[in-house]
Structures are given as structure tokens and as C-alpha cells.
């Protein structure tokens, strides 16, 4: 994964913008749009739990607003596109590489499911909290979501998954105390 450790939450207000972006990049995937949303929040929250909960609220609100606002939809899609496709060969985030280790073997079926998902839900990326689940379980979930076919629900699922992943990463990067 990485040797990076999150700074103590008591330092949130004193972090520079670059330091805040580094924290966001470790919790989520690198996304300029997400950074614009979350960087200012460091001045108002007192823990990683609060930061991620507030990020979840912002993302869910964005998902809701995007149904009627094309600009908001573009922002949401840019944020979701920062997440690597499951089983992708080239993944830039060391966190995603570790999280997707059970999916990394060559899988034409997974590539086909990604393509089917993205055809069913134009502009969206399948995002799920893998959490050590096998490729078969993840593929079953993806198939079920494709068959369900609810675009608006997929946006919500993706936003929630991003934040569930961020909670797991925060714990692994030393923020365990924030989730008691």
C-alpha cells in the first residue's frame, strides 16, 4: 500500500491546501473536482469520521442535483471516473491496487462486465467497496446492478462506495480513533 500516515485530525485547520489535497488523495482517488468540494471542509470538521461523513453528504447531494443539472452531472462523472475500473491492469493508486488484489488476475469476463455496465449506465463507473470479496462475488453484484438498471440509484451506490472505501483507508492510514 503506502507508508503514508494521515495527520492528526487536530491539525486539519492548519494544513496547507497541498496537504489537504494529499489527505483527500489518500482517502479517495485523485480528482480535482472532489478536491474543490472537500478542501474547504477541513476548516469545519474535527475528525476523519466527520470529514468522510460530510464528504458523503456532499457527494449524495451532488448525485441528487445531477439528475436535473448537466453541470453537476459532469462534476459527478468526473469524480467517479477517477476511480479505476475493477480488474484494470493499470491502476495508479497504490491503495486501489491493494484493495483490488483479489481481482487483478486476467479476467476477460470482468472486462466485459465493466463494458456492459458502462453501456447500461453511460458516463458512470462501477464503484464498489471490494473489502477482500472474491471476483465472483463482485461480478455477481455488478450483474445484479446492471439488471436492476436504475441509473439514479447507481449514482448513490457509487457515492456511498467511495465513502466506505475512504473510511477503510482512513483506518488503515492511522485514523482508527475517529471511528469508535
PDB file of C-alpha atoms in Angstrom:
ATOM      1  CA  UNK A   1       0.000   0.000   0.000  1.00  0.00           C
ATOM      2  CA  UNK A   2       1.936   3.040   1.252  1.00  0.00           C
ATOM      3  CA  UNK A   3       3.976   4.286   4.189  1.00  0.00           C
ATOM      4  CA  UNK A   4       1.904   7.465   4.369  1.00  0.00           C
ATOM      5  CA  UNK A   5       0.146   8.135   7.681  1.00  0.00           C
ATOM      6  CA  UNK A   6      -2.689  10.612   7.954  1.00  0.00           C
ATOM      7  CA  UNK A   7      -2.020  13.728  10.028  1.00  0.00           C
ATOM      8  CA  UNK A   8      -3.918  14.020  13.278  1.00  0.00           C
ATOM      9  CA  UNK A   9      -7.365  15.496  12.805  1.00  0.00           C
ATOM     10  CA  UNK A  10      -6.500  18.205  15.329  1.00  0.00           C
ATOM     11  CA  UNK A  11      -4.227  19.621  12.614  1.00  0.00           C
ATOM     12  CA  UNK A  12      -6.985  19.957   9.977  1.00  0.00           C
ATOM     13  CA  UNK A  13      -7.258  23.745  10.251  1.00  0.00           C
ATOM     14  CA  UNK A  14      -3.514  24.285   9.996  1.00  0.00           C
ATOM     15  CA  UNK A  15      -2.941  22.053   6.956  1.00  0.00           C
ATOM     16  CA  UNK A  16      -1.936  23.805   3.753  1.00  0.00           C
ATOM     17  CA  UNK A  17      -4.082  23.307   0.665  1.00  0.00           C
ATOM     18  CA  UNK A  18      -1.497  20.884  -0.742  1.00  0.00           C
ATOM     19  CA  UNK A  19      -1.515  18.884   2.499  1.00  0.00           C
ATOM     20  CA  UNK A  20      -5.318  18.754   2.413  1.00  0.00           C
ATOM     21  CA  UNK A  21      -5.198  17.528  -1.186  1.00  0.00           C
ATOM     22  CA  UNK A  22      -2.716  14.836  -0.161  1.00  0.00           C
ATOM     23  CA  UNK A  23      -5.116  13.640   2.550  1.00  0.00           C
ATOM     24  CA  UNK A  24      -8.033  13.598   0.090  1.00  0.00           C
ATOM     25  CA  UNK A  25      -5.931  11.710  -2.466  1.00  0.00           C
ATOM     26  CA  UNK A  26      -5.166   9.012   0.094  1.00  0.00           C
ATOM     27  CA  UNK A  27      -8.776   8.700   1.225  1.00  0.00           C
ATOM     28  CA  UNK A  28     -10.386   8.917  -2.220  1.00  0.00           C
ATOM     29  CA  UNK A  29      -8.973   8.769  -5.736  1.00  0.00           C
ATOM     30  CA  UNK A  30      -7.263  11.850  -7.200  1.00  0.00           C
ATOM     31  CA  UNK A  31      -9.972  14.173  -8.536  1.00  0.00           C
ATOM     32  CA  UNK A  32      -9.695  17.925  -8.966  1.00  0.00           C
ATOM     33  CA  UNK A  33     -13.491  18.260  -8.718  1.00  0.00           C
ATOM     34  CA  UNK A  34     -13.592  16.295  -5.463  1.00  0.00           C
ATOM     35  CA  UNK A  35     -10.720  18.349  -4.068  1.00  0.00           C
ATOM     36  CA  UNK A  36     -12.619  21.580  -4.816  1.00  0.00           C
ATOM     37  CA  UNK A  37     -15.569  20.229  -2.832  1.00  0.00           C
ATOM     38  CA  UNK A  38     -13.698  18.818   0.164  1.00  0.00           C
ATOM     39  CA  UNK A  39     -10.636  21.044   0.735  1.00  0.00           C
ATOM     40  CA  UNK A  40     -12.696  23.842   2.371  1.00  0.00           C
ATOM     41  CA  UNK A  41     -14.352  21.339   4.724  1.00  0.00           C
ATOM     42  CA  UNK A  42     -11.133  20.816   6.689  1.00  0.00           C
ATOM     43  CA  UNK A  43     -11.841  24.103   8.480  1.00  0.00           C
ATOM     44  CA  UNK A  44     -15.196  22.854   9.794  1.00  0.00           C
ATOM     45  CA  UNK A  45     -14.718  19.219  10.831  1.00  0.00           C
ATOM     46  CA  UNK A  46     -12.918  17.765  13.814  1.00  0.00           C
ATOM     47  CA  UNK A  47     -12.265  14.134  12.813  1.00  0.00           C
ATOM     48  CA  UNK A  48     -11.811  11.869   9.854  1.00  0.00           C
ATOM     49  CA  UNK A  49     -15.217  10.402  10.610  1.00  0.00           C
ATOM     50  CA  UNK A  50     -16.769  13.847  10.282  1.00  0.00           C
ATOM     51  CA  UNK A  51     -14.738  14.646   7.162  1.00  0.00           C
ATOM     52  CA  UNK A  52     -15.883  11.486   5.399  1.00  0.00           C
ATOM     53  CA  UNK A  53     -19.491  11.836   6.609  1.00  0.00           C
ATOM     54  CA  UNK A  54     -19.568  15.390   5.310  1.00  0.00           C
ATOM     55  CA  UNK A  55     -17.973  14.247   2.044  1.00  0.00           C
ATOM     56  CA  UNK A  56     -20.676  11.588   1.752  1.00  0.00           C
ATOM     57  CA  UNK A  57     -23.380  14.236   2.224  1.00  0.00           C
ATOM     58  CA  UNK A  58     -21.763  16.443  -0.443  1.00  0.00           C
ATOM     59  CA  UNK A  59     -21.485  13.539  -2.900  1.00  0.00           C
ATOM     60  CA  UNK A  60     -25.054  12.359  -2.298  1.00  0.00           C
ATOM     61  CA  UNK A  61     -26.312  15.904  -2.754  1.00  0.00           C
ATOM     62  CA  UNK A  62     -24.299  16.154  -5.974  1.00  0.00           C
ATOM     63  CA  UNK A  63     -25.788  12.839  -7.160  1.00  0.00           C
ATOM     64  CA  UNK A  64     -29.274  14.160  -6.465  1.00  0.00           C
ATOM     65  CA  UNK A  65     -28.686  17.556  -8.111  1.00  0.00           C
ATOM     66  CA  UNK A  66     -27.064  15.957 -11.135  1.00  0.00           C
ATOM     67  CA  UNK A  67     -30.412  14.487 -12.218  1.00  0.00           C
ATOM     68  CA  UNK A  68     -31.571  17.935 -13.316  1.00  0.00           C
ATOM     69  CA  UNK A  69     -28.345  19.919 -13.722  1.00  0.00           C
ATOM     70  CA  UNK A  70     -25.938  18.976 -16.545  1.00  0.00           C
ATOM     71  CA  UNK A  71     -23.056  20.903 -14.923  1.00  0.00           C
ATOM     72  CA  UNK A  72     -23.482  18.946 -11.681  1.00  0.00           C
ATOM     73  CA  UNK A  73     -23.694  15.724 -13.688  1.00  0.00           C
ATOM     74  CA  UNK A  74     -20.360  16.491 -15.338  1.00  0.00           C
ATOM     75  CA  UNK A  75     -18.769  17.129 -11.925  1.00  0.00           C
ATOM     76  CA  UNK A  76     -20.142  13.859 -10.558  1.00  0.00           C
ATOM     77  CA  UNK A  77     -19.000  11.878 -13.590  1.00  0.00           C
ATOM     78  CA  UNK A  78     -15.510  13.418 -13.357  1.00  0.00           C
ATOM     79  CA  UNK A  79     -15.298  12.362  -9.698  1.00  0.00           C
ATOM     80  CA  UNK A  80     -16.486   8.825 -10.403  1.00  0.00           C
ATOM     81  CA  UNK A  81     -14.170   8.470 -13.405  1.00  0.00           C
ATOM     82  CA  UNK A  82     -11.212   8.958 -11.075  1.00  0.00           C
ATOM     83  CA  UNK A  83     -11.959   5.506  -9.697  1.00  0.00           C
ATOM     84  CA  UNK A  84     -10.166   2.742 -11.606  1.00  0.00           C
ATOM     85  CA  UNK A  85     -12.196   0.070 -13.366  1.00  0.00           C
ATOM     86  CA  UNK A  86     -12.277  -3.147 -11.392  1.00  0.00           C
ATOM     87  CA  UNK A  87      -9.598  -5.535 -12.545  1.00  0.00           C
ATOM     88  CA  UNK A  88      -7.875  -2.903 -14.685  1.00  0.00           C
ATOM     89  CA  UNK A  89      -4.266  -3.705 -15.489  1.00  0.00           C
ATOM     90  CA  UNK A  90      -3.001  -0.177 -14.954  1.00  0.00           C
ATOM     91  CA  UNK A  91      -4.079   1.382 -11.678  1.00  0.00           C
ATOM     92  CA  UNK A  92      -2.268   4.496 -10.493  1.00  0.00           C
ATOM     93  CA  UNK A  93      -3.419   4.485  -6.865  1.00  0.00           C
ATOM     94  CA  UNK A  94      -1.395   2.170  -4.632  1.00  0.00           C
ATOM     95  CA  UNK A  95      -4.478   1.947  -2.397  1.00  0.00           C
ATOM     96  CA  UNK A  96      -6.675   0.689  -5.250  1.00  0.00           C
ATOM     97  CA  UNK A  97      -4.022  -1.823  -6.305  1.00  0.00           C
ATOM     98  CA  UNK A  98      -4.030  -3.340  -2.808  1.00  0.00           C
ATOM     99  CA  UNK A  99      -7.817  -3.201  -2.487  1.00  0.00           C
ATOM    100  CA  UNK A 100      -8.352  -4.913  -5.830  1.00  0.00           C
ATOM    101  CA  UNK A 101      -5.690  -7.591  -5.356  1.00  0.00           C
ATOM    102  CA  UNK A 102      -8.320 -10.362  -5.488  1.00  0.00           C
ATOM    103  CA  UNK A 103      -9.469  -9.043  -8.889  1.00  0.00           C
ATOM    104  CA  UNK A 104      -6.120  -8.470 -10.592  1.00  0.00           C
ATOM    105  CA  UNK A 105      -5.702 -11.752 -12.433  1.00  0.00           C
ATOM    106  CA  UNK A 106      -6.552 -11.632 -16.123  1.00  0.00           C
ATOM    107  CA  UNK A 107     -10.315 -11.645 -16.464  1.00  0.00           C
ATOM    108  CA  UNK A 108     -11.976 -11.154 -19.802  1.00  0.00           C
ATOM    109  CA  UNK A 109     -15.331 -11.667 -18.070  1.00  0.00           C
ATOM    110  CA  UNK A 110     -14.663  -8.759 -15.707  1.00  0.00           C
ATOM    111  CA  UNK A 111     -13.603  -6.522 -18.599  1.00  0.00           C
ATOM    112  CA  UNK A 112     -16.801  -7.455 -20.444  1.00  0.00           C
ATOM    113  CA  UNK A 113     -18.898  -6.685 -17.354  1.00  0.00           C
ATOM    114  CA  UNK A 114     -17.223  -3.293 -16.994  1.00  0.00           C
ATOM    115  CA  UNK A 115     -18.070  -2.555 -20.625  1.00  0.00           C
ATOM    116  CA  UNK A 116     -21.652  -3.786 -20.172  1.00  0.00           C
ATOM    117  CA  UNK A 117     -22.042  -1.675 -17.031  1.00  0.00           C
ATOM    118  CA  UNK A 118     -20.739   1.453 -18.749  1.00  0.00           C
ATOM    119  CA  UNK A 119     -23.022   0.850 -21.724  1.00  0.00           C
ATOM    120  CA  UNK A 120     -26.036   0.435 -19.415  1.00  0.00           C
ATOM    121  CA  UNK A 121     -25.059   3.488 -17.335  1.00  0.00           C
ATOM    122  CA  UNK A 122     -23.411   5.971 -19.733  1.00  0.00           C
ATOM    123  CA  UNK A 123     -20.761   8.080 -18.050  1.00  0.00           C
ATOM    124  CA  UNK A 124     -20.779   6.097 -14.796  1.00  0.00           C
ATOM    125  CA  UNK A 125     -18.014   3.899 -13.462  1.00  0.00           C
ATOM    126  CA  UNK A 126     -18.867   0.832 -11.372  1.00  0.00           C
ATOM    127  CA  UNK A 127     -17.622   1.656  -7.881  1.00  0.00           C
ATOM    128  CA  UNK A 128     -17.891  -0.827  -5.037  1.00  0.00           C
ATOM    129  CA  UNK A 129     -16.148  -1.380  -1.711  1.00  0.00           C
ATOM    130  CA  UNK A 130     -14.331  -4.621  -2.574  1.00  0.00           C
ATOM    131  CA  UNK A 131     -13.244  -5.275   1.032  1.00  0.00           C
ATOM    132  CA  UNK A 132     -11.494  -8.557   0.179  1.00  0.00           C
ATOM    133  CA  UNK A 133     -14.526 -10.070  -1.556  1.00  0.00           C
ATOM    134  CA  UNK A 134     -13.792 -12.515  -4.358  1.00  0.00           C
ATOM    135  CA  UNK A 135     -14.021 -11.670  -8.022  1.00  0.00           C
ATOM    136  CA  UNK A 136     -17.071 -13.952  -8.307  1.00  0.00           C
ATOM    137  CA  UNK A 137     -18.974 -12.026  -5.605  1.00  0.00           C
ATOM    138  CA  UNK A 138     -18.054  -8.677  -7.115  1.00  0.00           C
ATOM    139  CA  UNK A 139     -19.097  -9.845 -10.579  1.00  0.00           C
ATOM    140  CA  UNK A 140     -22.397 -11.120  -9.172  1.00  0.00           C
ATOM    141  CA  UNK A 141     -23.020  -7.715  -7.606  1.00  0.00           C
ATOM    142  CA  UNK A 142     -22.164  -5.960 -10.853  1.00  0.00           C
ATOM    143  CA  UNK A 143     -24.521  -8.224 -12.835  1.00  0.00           C
ATOM    144  CA  UNK A 144     -27.340  -7.566 -10.339  1.00  0.00           C
ATOM    145  CA  UNK A 145     -26.830  -3.826 -10.583  1.00  0.00           C
ATOM    146  CA  UNK A 146     -26.800  -3.964 -14.396  1.00  0.00           C
ATOM    147  CA  UNK A 147     -30.019  -5.993 -14.375  1.00  0.00           C
ATOM    148  CA  UNK A 148     -31.620  -3.620 -11.882  1.00  0.00           C
ATOM    149  CA  UNK A 149     -30.897  -0.839 -14.373  1.00  0.00           C
ATOM    150  CA  UNK A 150     -31.562   2.151 -12.088  1.00  0.00           C
ATOM    151  CA  UNK A 151     -29.258   4.980 -13.147  1.00  0.00           C
ATOM    152  CA  UNK A 152     -30.106   7.314 -10.256  1.00  0.00           C
ATOM    153  CA  UNK A 153     -29.567   4.530  -7.717  1.00  0.00           C
ATOM    154  CA  UNK A 154     -26.192   3.752  -9.292  1.00  0.00           C
ATOM    155  CA  UNK A 155     -25.031   7.303  -8.637  1.00  0.00           C
ATOM    156  CA  UNK A 156     -25.996   6.888  -4.975  1.00  0.00           C
ATOM    157  CA  UNK A 157     -24.335   3.447  -4.773  1.00  0.00           C
ATOM    158  CA  UNK A 158     -21.112   4.875  -6.243  1.00  0.00           C
ATOM    159  CA  UNK A 159     -21.049   7.863  -3.861  1.00  0.00           C
ATOM    160  CA  UNK A 160     -21.625   5.625  -0.851  1.00  0.00           C
ATOM    161  CA  UNK A 161     -18.999   3.121  -2.010  1.00  0.00           C
ATOM    162  CA  UNK A 162     -16.428   5.901  -2.406  1.00  0.00           C
ATOM    163  CA  UNK A 163     -17.002   6.952   1.184  1.00  0.00           C
ATOM    164  CA  UNK A 164     -16.978   3.373   2.508  1.00  0.00           C
ATOM    165  CA  UNK A 165     -13.621   2.929   0.793  1.00  0.00           C
ATOM    166  CA  UNK A 166     -12.403   6.206   2.348  1.00  0.00           C
ATOM    167  CA  UNK A 167     -13.375   5.003   5.840  1.00  0.00           C
ATOM    168  CA  UNK A 168     -11.434   1.781   5.323  1.00  0.00           C
ATOM    169  CA  UNK A 169      -8.420   3.675   4.013  1.00  0.00           C
ATOM    170  CA  UNK A 170      -8.536   6.133   6.917  1.00  0.00           C
ATOM    171  CA  UNK A 171      -8.458   3.254   9.377  1.00  0.00           C
ATOM    172  CA  UNK A 172      -5.513   1.674   7.557  1.00  0.00           C
ATOM    173  CA  UNK A 173      -3.683   5.021   7.491  1.00  0.00           C
ATOM    174  CA  UNK A 174      -3.860   5.625  11.221  1.00  0.00           C
ATOM    175  CA  UNK A 175      -7.213   7.300  11.810  1.00  0.00           C
ATOM    176  CA  UNK A 176      -8.740   4.406  13.776  1.00  0.00           C
ATOM    177  CA  UNK A 177      -9.529   6.700  16.720  1.00  0.00           C
ATOM    178  CA  UNK A 178     -12.010   8.673  14.600  1.00  0.00           C
ATOM    179  CA  UNK A 179     -14.372   5.731  14.132  1.00  0.00           C
ATOM    180  CA  UNK A 180     -15.018   4.482  17.674  1.00  0.00           C
TER     181      UNK A 180
END
